[in-house]
Coordinates of C-alpha atoms in Angstrom, one line a residue:
M118 CA 20.5 9.1 68.0
S119 CA 17.0 10.5 68.0
R120 CA 15.3 11.6 71.2
K121 CA 12.8 8.7 70.8
N122 CA 15.6 6.2 70.4
L123 CA 17.4 7.6 73.4
T124 CA 14.2 7.2 75.4
V125 CA 13.7 3.7 74.3
A126 CA 17.3 2.8 75.0
G127 CA 17.0 4.3 78.5
I128 CA 13.8 2.4 79.2
V129 CA 15.4 -0.9 78.0
T130 CA 18.5 -0.3 80.2
T131 CA 16.3 0.4 83.2
A132 CA 14.3 -2.7 82.5
L133 CA 17.3 -4.9 82.3
T134 CA 18.7 -3.4 85.6
V135 CA 15.4 -3.9 87.4
L136 CA 15.2 -7.5 86.1
L137 CA 18.6 -8.3 87.5
L138 CA 17.7 -6.6 90.8
A139 CA 14.4 -8.4 91.0
F140 CA 16.1 -11.8 90.5
A141 CA 18.8 -11.0 93.0
L142 CA 16.3 -9.8 95.6
R143 CA 13.8 -12.6 95.1
P144 CA 13.2 -14.3 98.5
Q145 CA 14.9 -17.6 98.9
D146 CA 12.7 -20.5 100.0
G147 CA 15.1 -22.2 102.4
G148 CA 13.9 -25.8 103.0
T149 CA 13.6 -29.0 101.2
L150 CA 11.5 -29.3 98.1
R151 CA 8.7 -31.9 98.4
Q152 CA 8.1 -34.5 95.8
A153 CA 4.4 -35.2 95.2
S154 CA 3.0 -38.7 94.9
V155 CA -0.2 -39.7 93.1
P156 CA -2.2 -42.6 94.6
D157 CA -3.8 -45.1 92.4
P158 CA -7.6 -45.4 92.4
S159 CA -7.7 -48.1 95.1
Q160 CA -5.3 -46.1 97.3
E161 CA -7.2 -42.9 96.6
K162 CA -10.5 -44.3 97.9
T163 CA -8.8 -45.4 101.1
I164 CA -7.1 -42.1 101.6
K165 CA -10.2 -40.1 100.9
K166 CA -12.1 -42.2 103.5
T167 CA -9.4 -41.4 106.0
A168 CA -9.8 -37.7 105.2
L169 CA -13.6 -38.0 105.7
V170 CA -13.1 -39.7 109.1
Q171 CA -10.6 -37.0 110.0
D172 CA -13.0 -34.2 109.1
V173 CA -15.9 -35.8 111.1
S174 CA -13.6 -36.3 114.1
A175 CA -12.2 -32.7 113.9
T176 CA -15.8 -31.4 113.6
D177 CA -16.7 -33.3 116.7
R178 CA -13.9 -31.7 118.6
L179 CA -14.7 -28.2 117.3
N180 CA -18.3 -28.7 118.3
R181 CA -17.4 -29.8 121.9
V182 CA -15.0 -26.9 122.4
D183 CA -17.6 -24.4 121.1
V184 CA -20.4 -25.8 123.3
S185 CA -18.2 -25.7 126.4
K186 CA -17.5 -22.1 125.8
H187 CA -21.2 -21.3 125.4
L188 CA -22.0 -23.0 128.7
R189 CA -19.3 -21.1 130.6
T190 CA -20.5 -17.9 129.0
M191 CA -24.1 -18.7 130.1
L192 CA -23.0 -19.2 133.7
S193 CA -21.1 -15.9 133.6
D194 CA -23.7 -13.8 131.8
T195 CA -26.6 -15.0 134.0
H196 CA -24.8 -14.7 137.3
G197 CA -27.2 -13.1 139.8
A198 CA -29.9 -12.7 137.2
S199 CA -33.6 -13.3 137.8
P200 CA -35.2 -16.7 136.9
E201 CA -37.0 -14.9 134.0
A202 CA -33.8 -13.5 132.7
I203 CA -32.1 -16.8 132.8
S204 CA -35.0 -18.5 131.1
A205 CA -34.9 -15.8 128.3
Y206 CA -31.1 -16.4 127.9
A207 CA -31.5 -20.1 127.7
R208 CA -34.3 -19.7 125.1
N209 CA -32.2 -17.4 122.9
L210 CA -29.2 -19.7 123.2
Q211 CA -31.2 -22.7 122.0
Q212 CA -32.9 -20.7 119.2
G213 CA -29.5 -19.7 117.8
H214 CA -28.0 -23.1 118.3
G215 CA -30.5 -25.8 117.3
H216 CA -28.1 -28.6 118.3
I217 CA -28.6 -27.7 122.0
T218 CA -31.5 -30.1 122.6
M219 CA -31.8 -29.5 126.3
L220 CA -30.4 -27.2 129.0
M221 CA -30.7 -28.1 132.7
L222 CA -29.8 -25.5 135.3
V223 CA -29.0 -26.8 138.9
D224 CA -28.9 -24.3 141.8
F225 CA -26.9 -26.0 144.6
R226 CA -28.0 -23.4 147.1
T227 CA -31.7 -24.1 146.8
H228 CA -31.4 -27.6 145.4
K229 CA -33.7 -26.6 142.6
T230 CA -33.3 -27.9 139.0
T231 CA -34.8 -26.0 136.0
T232 CA -35.0 -27.7 132.6
Y233 CA -35.4 -25.9 129.3
K234 CA -36.9 -28.0 126.5
S235 CA -37.4 -30.7 129.0
A236 CA -38.4 -33.6 126.7
L237 CA -35.6 -36.1 126.4
P238 CA -35.3 -38.1 123.2
E239 CA -36.9 -41.6 123.3
G240 CA -35.2 -44.7 122.2
T241 CA -35.1 -48.4 123.1
D242 CA -34.9 -49.4 126.7
Q243 CA -31.2 -50.0 126.4
E244 CA -30.7 -46.6 124.7
N245 CA -32.8 -44.8 127.3
K246 CA -30.8 -46.6 130.1
Q247 CA -27.5 -45.4 128.6
L248 CA -28.8 -41.8 128.3
L249 CA -29.9 -41.7 132.0
K250 CA -26.5 -43.2 132.9
Y251 CA -24.6 -40.3 131.2
L252 CA -27.1 -37.7 132.6
N253 CA -26.5 -39.0 136.1
S254 CA -22.8 -38.9 135.6
A255 CA -23.1 -35.3 134.5
K256 CA -25.1 -34.4 137.6
A257 CA -22.6 -36.2 139.9
A258 CA -19.6 -34.4 138.2
I259 CA -20.9 -30.9 138.7
K260 CA -22.0 -31.8 142.2
G261 CA -18.4 -32.6 142.8
H262 CA -17.3 -29.3 141.3
Q263 CA -16.0 -30.9 138.1
A264 CA -16.8 -30.3 134.4
Y265 CA -18.1 -33.3 132.4
E266 CA -18.3 -34.5 128.9
S267 CA -19.8 -37.8 127.9
P268 CA -19.0 -40.0 125.0
S269 CA -21.3 -40.0 122.0
F270 CA -24.3 -42.2 122.2
I271 CA -27.2 -43.2 119.9
I272 CA -30.9 -42.7 120.5
G273 CA -32.9 -44.0 117.6
S274 CA -31.0 -42.8 114.5
K275 CA -29.5 -39.8 116.1
K276 CA -26.2 -39.2 118.0
Y277 CA -25.9 -37.2 121.2
Y278 CA -23.6 -36.3 124.1
F279 CA -23.9 -34.6 127.4
M280 CA -21.7 -31.7 128.6
A281 CA -21.8 -30.0 132.0
Q282 CA -20.1 -27.0 133.6
R283 CA -20.2 -25.3 137.1
D284 CA -19.7 -21.6 137.8
Q285 CA -16.6 -20.4 139.7
E286 CA -18.4 -19.9 143.0
G287 CA -19.8 -23.4 142.8
H288 CA -23.4 -22.2 143.2
I289 CA -24.8 -23.0 139.8
G290 CA -24.3 -25.9 137.3
V291 CA -25.5 -26.3 133.8
I292 CA -26.0 -29.5 131.8
A293 CA -26.6 -29.6 128.1
L294 CA -27.7 -32.4 125.8
I295 CA -26.2 -31.9 122.4
N296 CA -27.6 -33.3 119.1
Q297 CA -24.6 -34.2 116.9
K298 CA -26.5 -34.0 113.6
I299 CA -23.6 -31.9 112.2
L300 CA -21.4 -35.0 112.1
D301 CA -23.8 -36.8 109.7
R302 CA -24.2 -33.6 107.7
V303 CA -20.4 -33.3 107.3
A304 CA -20.0 -36.9 106.4
Q305 CA -22.7 -36.7 103.7
H306 CA -21.2 -33.4 102.5
Q307 CA -17.7 -34.9 102.2
L308 CA -18.9 -38.1 100.5
K309 CA -20.0 -35.9 97.6
N310 CA -17.3 -33.3 97.7
L311 CA -14.5 -35.8 97.9
R312 CA -16.2 -37.7 95.1
L313 CA -16.5 -40.9 97.1
I314 CA -20.0 -41.5 95.7
P315 CA -21.4 -40.7 92.2
Y316 CA -22.5 -37.1 92.2
P317 CA -24.8 -35.8 91.0
K318 CA -27.3 -38.6 90.5
E319 CA -28.4 -39.0 87.0
G320 CA -32.1 -38.5 86.4
K321 CA -32.7 -36.4 89.5
Y322 CA -32.5 -33.2 87.5
R323 CA -32.9 -34.7 84.1
V324 CA -29.1 -34.9 84.2
E325 CA -26.9 -36.7 81.7
S326 CA -23.2 -37.5 82.0
V327 CA -20.7 -37.5 79.1
H328 CA -17.0 -38.2 78.8
T329 CA -15.4 -34.8 78.9
D330 CA -13.1 -35.5 75.9
T331 CA -15.4 -37.4 73.5
L332 CA -18.8 -36.1 74.8
K333 CA -20.0 -39.8 74.5
D334 CA -22.6 -40.8 77.0
I335 CA -21.3 -42.5 80.1
T336 CA -22.8 -43.6 83.4
V337 CA -21.1 -42.6 86.6
K338 CA -21.1 -45.7 88.8
T339 CA -18.4 -44.9 91.3
G340 CA -16.9 -41.7 92.9
H341 CA -13.7 -42.3 90.9
D342 CA -15.7 -42.1 87.6
N343 CA -16.3 -38.3 88.2
E344 CA -12.8 -37.4 86.9
N345 CA -13.9 -38.4 83.4
A346 CA -17.4 -37.0 83.5
S347 CA -19.2 -33.8 82.8
H348 CA -22.8 -33.4 83.7
Y349 CA -25.5 -31.5 81.8
Y350 CA -29.2 -31.1 81.4
E351 CA -30.4 -33.4 78.7
N352 CA -33.1 -31.2 77.2
E353 CA -31.2 -27.8 77.4
I354 CA -28.7 -26.0 75.1
V355 CA -26.6 -22.9 75.4
V356 CA -26.5 -20.8 72.2
R357 CA -24.5 -17.7 71.2
F358 CA -25.8 -16.3 67.9
R359 CA -23.3 -15.2 65.3
N360 CA -25.0 -11.9 64.6
G361 CA -25.7 -10.7 68.1
H362 CA -29.2 -11.2 69.5
P363 CA -32.2 -12.8 67.6
T364 CA -35.3 -10.7 67.0
A365 CA -38.5 -11.3 68.8
G366 CA -39.9 -13.0 65.6
Q367 CA -36.9 -15.3 65.4
L368 CA -37.3 -16.3 69.1
Q369 CA -41.0 -17.1 68.4
T370 CA -39.9 -19.3 65.5
I371 CA -37.4 -21.2 67.7
A372 CA -40.0 -21.6 70.5
A373 CA -42.4 -23.2 68.0
D374 CA -39.8 -25.4 66.4
I375 CA -38.4 -26.9 69.6
R376 CA -41.4 -26.3 71.8
C377 CA -39.9 -24.2 74.5
K378 CA -40.8 -21.3 76.8
E379 CA -39.0 -17.9 76.7
P380 CA -35.2 -18.6 76.9
R381 CA -33.0 -17.4 79.7
K382 CA -30.5 -14.8 78.5
L383 CA -27.2 -13.8 80.1
G384 CA -24.7 -11.6 78.3
Y385 CA -24.5 -12.7 74.7
A386 CA -25.8 -16.3 75.3
Y387 CA -29.3 -17.9 75.5
I388 CA -30.4 -21.1 77.2
F389 CA -33.2 -22.9 75.6
R390 CA -35.1 -25.8 77.4
S391 CA -37.0 -27.9 74.9
E392 CA -40.1 -30.0 75.8
K393 CA -39.5 -32.4 72.9
M394 CA -35.8 -32.5 72.0
N395 CA -32.7 -33.8 73.7
Y396 CA -29.4 -32.0 73.5
S397 CA -28.2 -33.8 70.4
Q398 CA -31.4 -32.9 68.5
L399 CA -31.2 -29.3 69.7
K400 CA -27.5 -29.1 68.6
T401 CA -28.4 -30.3 65.1
Y402 CA -31.4 -28.0 64.9
F403 CA -29.5 -24.8 65.8
A404 CA -26.5 -25.8 63.6
Y405 CA -28.5 -26.2 60.4
K406 CA -31.1 -23.5 60.8
W407 CA -29.3 -20.7 62.7
H408 CA -25.5 -21.2 62.2
P409 CA -24.6 -19.9 65.7
Q410 CA -21.2 -18.8 66.9
Y411 CA -21.3 -21.7 69.3
T412 CA -23.6 -24.2 71.0
E413 CA -22.8 -26.3 74.1
P414 CA -24.6 -28.3 76.8
H415 CA -25.9 -26.5 79.9
Y416 CA -23.3 -27.9 82.2
M417 CA -23.5 -28.4 86.0
Y418 CA -20.8 -27.3 88.4
L419 CA -20.1 -29.0 91.7
T420 CA -18.5 -27.9 94.9
N421 CA -14.8 -28.7 95.3
D422 CA -14.5 -29.2 99.0
T423 CA -12.8 -31.8 100.0
V424 CA 6.7 -24.3 106.5
S425 CA 8.4 -21.3 105.1
E426 CA 11.3 -18.9 106.2
N427 CA 11.5 -17.3 109.6
T428 CA 11.5 -13.6 108.8
G429 CA 11.7 -12.3 112.3
A430 CA 8.5 -10.3 112.1
N431 CA 6.1 -10.2 115.1
V432 CA 3.5 -12.9 114.8
I433 CA 0.0 -11.8 115.7
T434 CA -1.9 -14.5 117.5
P435 CA -5.6 -13.9 117.7
N436 CA -7.8 -14.9 120.7
D437 CA -10.4 -16.8 118.7
L438 CA -11.4 -19.9 120.6
L439 CA -10.4 -22.5 118.0
F440 CA -7.4 -20.8 116.5
S441 CA -4.4 -22.1 118.4
T442 CA -5.6 -25.7 118.5
Y443 CA -7.3 -26.3 115.2
Q444 CA -6.3 -23.7 112.6
W445 CA -3.0 -25.1 111.6
N446 CA -3.6 -23.7 108.1
L447 CA -3.1 -20.0 109.0
P448 CA 0.4 -20.3 110.6
A449 CA 1.4 -22.6 107.7
I450 CA 1.1 -19.7 105.2
E451 CA 2.6 -17.0 107.5
T452 CA -0.8 -15.3 108.2
G453 CA 0.2 -14.0 111.7
Q454 CA 3.2 -12.2 110.3
G455 CA 1.3 -11.0 107.3
W456 CA -1.3 -9.3 109.5
N457 CA 1.5 -6.8 110.5
L458 CA 1.4 -5.5 106.9
S459 CA -2.3 -5.8 106.1
K460 CA -5.5 -6.9 107.7
G461 CA -7.7 -6.0 104.8
S462 CA -9.9 -3.1 103.9
K463 CA -13.7 -2.5 103.8
E464 CA -13.2 -1.0 100.4
V465 CA -12.0 -4.2 98.8
I466 CA -14.9 -6.7 98.3
V467 CA -14.4 -10.5 98.0
A468 CA -17.3 -12.3 96.3
V469 CA -18.1 -15.9 97.2
V470 CA -20.0 -17.5 94.3
D471 CA -21.2 -20.7 96.0
T472 CA -24.1 -22.2 97.9
G473 CA -24.8 -18.9 99.7
V474 CA -23.7 -17.9 103.2
Q475 CA -25.5 -18.0 106.6
A476 CA -25.9 -14.2 107.3
S477 CA -26.8 -14.7 110.9
H478 CA -23.7 -16.7 111.9
P479 CA -22.2 -14.9 115.0
D480 CA -18.7 -15.2 113.6
L481 CA -19.7 -13.5 110.3
K482 CA -21.7 -10.7 111.9
G483 CA -21.1 -7.4 110.0
R484 CA -18.8 -9.1 107.4
L485 CA -21.4 -9.8 104.7
L486 CA -23.0 -7.5 102.1
A487 CA -26.5 -8.1 100.8
G488 CA -25.5 -10.4 98.0
Y489 CA -27.5 -12.1 95.3
N490 CA -29.4 -15.4 94.7
A491 CA -29.0 -16.7 91.1
I492 CA -31.0 -19.9 92.0
N493 CA -34.2 -18.2 93.3
S494 CA -34.6 -14.8 91.9
G495 CA -35.4 -12.2 94.5
G496 CA -34.5 -14.6 97.4
A497 CA -31.7 -14.0 99.9
P498 CA -28.4 -15.8 99.3
D499 CA -29.0 -18.1 102.2
D500 CA -26.9 -21.3 102.6
D501 CA -28.8 -24.5 102.6
V502 CA -25.7 -26.7 102.1
G503 CA -23.0 -25.4 104.4
H504 CA -20.3 -25.1 101.7
G505 CA -20.5 -21.4 101.1
T506 CA -20.6 -20.6 104.8
H507 CA -17.5 -22.6 105.3
V508 CA -15.7 -20.9 102.4
A509 CA -16.7 -17.4 103.7
G510 CA -15.4 -18.2 107.1
I511 CA -12.0 -19.1 105.8
I512 CA -11.8 -15.7 104.1
G513 CA -13.3 -13.5 106.7
A514 CA -14.7 -14.9 109.9
L515 CA -14.4 -12.3 112.6
T516 CA -10.9 -12.3 114.0
N517 CA -9.7 -11.6 117.5
N518 CA -13.3 -11.7 118.9
G519 CA -12.8 -14.6 121.2
E520 CA -15.4 -16.6 119.2
G521 CA -14.9 -19.6 117.0
V522 CA -12.4 -19.3 114.2
A523 CA -10.2 -16.6 112.8
G524 CA -10.6 -15.4 109.2
I525 CA -7.6 -14.5 107.0
S526 CA -9.0 -11.0 106.4
W527 CA -10.1 -8.8 109.3
Y528 CA -11.9 -6.2 107.3
N529 CA -12.6 -7.1 103.7
K530 CA -16.4 -7.3 103.0
I531 CA -17.7 -10.6 101.7
L532 CA -20.3 -10.5 98.9
P533 CA -22.3 -13.8 99.0
V534 CA -23.7 -15.0 95.7
K535 CA -25.8 -18.1 95.6
A536 CA -25.1 -19.9 92.4
L537 CA -25.4 -23.6 93.6
D538 CA -28.6 -25.1 94.8
N539 CA -29.4 -27.2 97.9
S540 CA -27.7 -30.2 96.5
G541 CA -24.4 -28.3 96.1
A542 CA -24.7 -28.2 92.3
G543 CA -25.4 -25.4 89.8
T544 CA -25.6 -24.8 86.1
T545 CA -23.4 -22.9 83.7
Y546 CA -26.1 -20.2 83.7
S547 CA -26.3 -19.8 87.4
V548 CA -22.6 -19.7 87.9
A549 CA -22.1 -17.3 84.9
E550 CA -24.9 -15.1 86.2
G551 CA -23.3 -15.1 89.7
I552 CA -19.9 -14.1 88.3
I553 CA -21.3 -11.3 86.2
W554 CA -23.5 -10.0 89.0
A555 CA -20.5 -10.0 91.4
A556 CA -18.4 -8.2 88.7
D557 CA -21.1 -5.5 88.3
H558 CA -21.5 -5.0 92.1
G559 CA -18.1 -4.1 93.2
A560 CA -16.2 -7.3 93.7
K561 CA -12.4 -6.9 93.4
V562 CA -11.8 -10.7 94.0
I563 CA -14.1 -13.6 93.2
N564 CA -13.7 -17.0 94.7
L565 CA -15.1 -20.1 92.8
S566 CA -14.9 -23.2 94.9
L567 CA -16.6 -25.3 92.2
G568 CA -15.9 -26.9 88.9
N569 CA -16.6 -29.3 86.1
Y570 CA -14.4 -30.9 83.4
A571 CA -16.2 -29.3 80.5
D572 CA -14.6 -26.3 78.8
S573 CA -17.7 -24.1 78.4
Q574 CA -17.4 -21.0 76.1
F575 CA -20.4 -19.6 77.9
L576 CA -18.7 -19.8 81.3
H577 CA -15.4 -18.6 79.8
D578 CA -17.3 -15.5 78.5
A579 CA -18.4 -14.7 82.0
I580 CA -14.8 -15.3 83.4
K581 CA -13.5 -12.9 80.7
Y582 CA -16.2 -10.4 81.6
A583 CA -14.9 -10.2 85.2
Y584 CA -11.2 -10.4 84.2
D585 CA -11.7 -7.5 81.8
R586 CA -13.0 -5.5 84.7
D587 CA -9.7 -6.0 86.6
I588 CA -11.1 -8.6 89.0
V589 CA -8.9 -11.3 90.5
I590 CA -10.6 -14.7 90.0
V591 CA -9.6 -17.7 92.1
S592 CA -10.9 -21.3 91.6
A593 CA -10.5 -24.7 93.2
S594 CA -8.9 -27.3 90.9
G595 CA -11.0 -30.3 92.1
N596 CA -10.9 -33.4 94.3
D597 CA -10.6 -36.3 91.8
N598 CA -6.9 -36.9 92.0
T599 CA -6.7 -36.4 88.2
E600 CA -4.5 -34.5 85.8
R601 CA -7.6 -33.7 83.7
P602 CA -8.0 -29.9 83.6
G603 CA -11.0 -28.6 85.5
Y604 CA -12.9 -25.5 84.7
P605 CA -13.1 -22.6 85.5
A606 CA -9.7 -23.3 87.3
A607 CA -7.9 -24.1 84.0
Y608 CA -8.8 -20.8 82.2
D609 CA -5.8 -18.5 81.8
E610 CA -7.7 -15.7 83.5
V611 CA -8.1 -17.7 86.7
I612 CA -5.7 -18.6 89.5
A613 CA -6.0 -22.4 89.8
V614 CA -5.5 -23.7 93.4
A615 CA -4.4 -27.2 94.5
A616 CA -4.6 -28.4 98.1
T617 CA -1.8 -29.2 100.6
N618 CA -2.0 -30.9 104.0
S619 CA -0.5 -29.9 107.4
K620 CA 2.9 -31.3 106.4
G621 CA 3.1 -29.2 103.3
D622 CA 2.6 -32.2 101.1
R623 CA 0.1 -32.5 98.2
A624 CA -3.3 -33.5 99.5
S625 CA -4.1 -36.9 98.1
F626 CA -7.4 -35.9 96.6
S627 CA -6.1 -32.7 94.9
N628 CA -6.3 -32.5 91.1
Y629 CA -3.1 -31.6 89.4
G630 CA -1.7 -30.5 86.0
D631 CA 0.2 -27.8 84.2
Y632 CA -2.6 -25.4 84.7
I633 CA -2.1 -25.3 88.5
D634 CA -0.9 -21.9 89.7
V635 CA -0.5 -22.2 93.4
A636 CA -1.3 -24.5 96.3
A637 CA -2.9 -23.7 99.7
P638 CA -4.0 -25.6 102.8
G639 CA -7.0 -27.8 102.1
E640 CA -7.1 -30.7 104.5
S641 CA -9.3 -30.7 107.6
I642 CA -9.8 -26.9 107.6
A643 CA -11.9 -25.5 110.5
S644 CA -14.4 -22.8 109.6
T645 CA -17.9 -21.5 110.1
Y646 CA -20.9 -23.8 109.4
P647 CA -24.7 -23.3 109.3
D648 CA -26.8 -23.3 112.5
N649 CA -24.1 -21.1 114.2
Q650 CA -21.7 -24.0 114.3
Y651 CA -18.2 -24.9 113.1
A652 CA -16.9 -27.8 111.0
A653 CA -13.7 -29.1 109.6
L654 CA -13.8 -29.9 105.9
S655 CA -11.2 -31.1 103.3
G656 CA -11.0 -30.2 99.7
T657 CA -9.6 -27.8 97.1
S658 CA -12.8 -25.8 97.9
M659 CA -11.1 -25.0 101.2
A660 CA -7.7 -24.2 99.6
S661 CA -9.1 -21.7 97.1
P662 CA -10.5 -19.1 99.7
H663 CA -7.0 -18.9 101.3
V664 CA -5.8 -17.5 98.0
A665 CA -8.8 -15.3 97.4
A666 CA -8.4 -13.9 100.9
L667 CA -4.7 -13.2 100.2
A668 CA -5.7 -11.4 97.0
G669 CA -8.0 -9.3 99.0
L670 CA -5.3 -8.4 101.5
V671 CA -2.9 -7.5 98.6
R672 CA -5.5 -5.2 96.9
S673 CA -6.2 -3.6 100.3
L674 CA -2.5 -2.9 100.9
N675 CA -1.8 -1.6 97.4
P676 CA -4.9 -0.5 95.5
A677 CA -2.7 0.7 92.6
L678 CA -2.0 -2.9 91.5
T679 CA -3.9 -4.3 88.6
G680 CA -5.6 -7.7 88.8
K681 CA -2.9 -9.2 86.6
E682 CA -0.2 -7.8 88.9
V683 CA -1.9 -9.3 91.9
M684 CA -1.9 -12.7 90.2
E685 CA 1.8 -12.3 89.5
L686 CA 2.6 -11.4 93.1
L687 CA 0.8 -14.4 94.4
T688 CA 2.6 -16.9 92.2
S689 CA 6.1 -15.3 92.3
N690 CA 6.1 -15.1 96.1
A691 CA 4.8 -18.7 96.8
V692 CA 7.1 -21.1 98.7
D693 CA 8.4 -23.5 96.1
L694 CA 7.4 -27.1 96.7
G695 CA 7.9 -30.2 94.5
D696 CA 10.2 -29.8 91.6
A697 CA 12.1 -26.5 91.4
G698 CA 10.1 -23.8 89.8
H699 CA 6.6 -24.5 88.4
D700 CA 5.4 -28.1 88.6
K701 CA 2.0 -29.7 88.0
Y702 CA 1.3 -30.6 91.6
Y703 CA 2.0 -27.3 93.5
G704 CA 2.1 -24.8 90.6
W705 CA 4.6 -22.2 91.8
G706 CA 4.3 -23.4 95.3
Q707 CA 2.2 -22.8 98.5
V708 CA 1.1 -19.2 99.0
D709 CA 2.9 -17.2 101.6
I710 CA 0.9 -14.3 103.0
Y711 CA 3.8 -12.4 104.6
R712 CA 6.2 -12.7 101.6
T713 CA 3.4 -11.7 99.2
L714 CA 2.4 -8.6 101.2
Q715 CA 6.0 -7.6 101.6
A716 CA 6.4 -7.7 97.9
A717 CA 3.2 -5.8 97.3
G718 CA 4.5 -2.7 98.9
G719 CA 2.3 0.2 100.1
G720 CA 1.0 2.1 97.1
Q721 CA 3.8 2.0 94.5
V722 CA 4.5 -0.5 91.8
P723 CA 6.7 -3.2 93.4
L724 CA 10.2 -3.7 92.0
Q725 CA 9.5 -7.1 90.6
L726 CA 6.5 -5.8 88.6
F727 CA 8.3 -2.8 87.2
P728 CA 9.4 -4.6 84.0
Q729 CA 5.8 -5.1 83.1
H730 CA 5.2 -1.4 83.3
V731 CA 8.3 -0.8 81.2
G732 CA 6.8 -3.1 78.6
E733 CA 3.6 -1.2 78.5
Q734 CA 5.5 2.1 78.0
L735 CA 7.4 0.6 75.1
K736 CA 4.1 -0.6 73.5
S737 CA 2.6 2.9 73.9
M738 CA 5.5 4.4 72.0
Q739 CA 5.3 2.2 69.0

């Protein structure tokens, strides 16, 4: 036998041995497999409404706990301070937390009351009477050395509540009037993201809706219609020319023919906006005159908001204010045990291509890189929706800082990329531009909590661009309770994430299908929110960043792994749910942080991935 044949035989023998070992050593799930159920449209609407109410209620609780902590901190930090210092503290607190409408400080030693932003909201006589009733109850409570929290009440069109605290010595009390505008904001947010209303509205952006399969025009009348619809700009077209890039003269000809300004260019593709042609006319024009490689609509992408074995490892429990009571999602995927193996690394960047992120949020301080704005060139990637800030907090809110929520990663930097506008929607161009920009600026993981049902070659080119640069790409599957593949989640280069609830069952709104890779918690997830607040949101948008954060931890623990190997580790170490093996509701199962990090090892190729390396060796010898 030749030396080459001996080598090949040795490699094959080794591969077979390792395969057997890998199978034998694969962690056993232990536990009952869950069978998923799919609600019909009428049930779906009811269940989604329940999820919305649950999110608003949880956000109310998060808000009250957070405010209580701020009032206690104020009493502690200003103990013995001068009136000027206390006034400055109150002013800074209100500037950073716009929902604190009024602060009232009561000194029981001098019987002096100082009010900051003293104007109370004005309503009807009955509303004003109720406000004064709760204010007097707050004063009476702290006079009696008790804390106080009123029910919510309405003044005009706004909702408020009072909260009061007293210091340990009993000398000083503080009363706060809190505007609960965040509850309306979360409700409106979730009406769109859980697709309870038609979204986006046709005509607002010169938007048209088509049936995803036939591309025939349809009108989205109900939230449930979203599962069959893809939205695009009626007077725009994406074109990739067959012979590379057109010359300046050819672009001038096109501009004169279709009456357009200079096209936008990204990678190999161009977007033309005509002043006289709709999409059908543009498609015919380019097909007959220019014979392009492909043309397609300029699609819009929308936000997709809406336990395992006991290993015996020490569970790290952070001191974040809201962790123990509200963050059920982190223990559900063995995060506390996983932190013993990896808390992340500053060298591994996780990009959040979304609505932007609030850079000044106290629970994201120091975690964000400069980022990019694909909506407003040159602008900061600020969040004017709330979605991106919530996603970023799931990945990397400051952990163990006694503030707010705990992020899954303690150290990975977050790269915010604003690709969705202030309505929560973006275009193929802005999303593709955001992906390519993140890929060119150091991202090792990209989270895409967004989607559409149109298979766009333009977007797929951008996905491939990032994948070819060894980046792990994670995307939400969607919230329409449909088996229809959503994109970019359904692309082979992307990890598609479905959502589960606190019981480990499939979330009722979660999309499903053979393209699903894994599942992660996505129901009533507490995280950071604009205006230095916290909110609970439901959706596969919330499930996806759990997986992106895990990919960041894996790449931090073992930088030697390729992106493809990271994807394999995430799927092969998930806790199997539903039918045995891969199924269309949970993919390979719910991600498990501890098991995955165990398998990732600490710098060498894990045993279960060794056969892939053997295969590469065999290829190189052919």
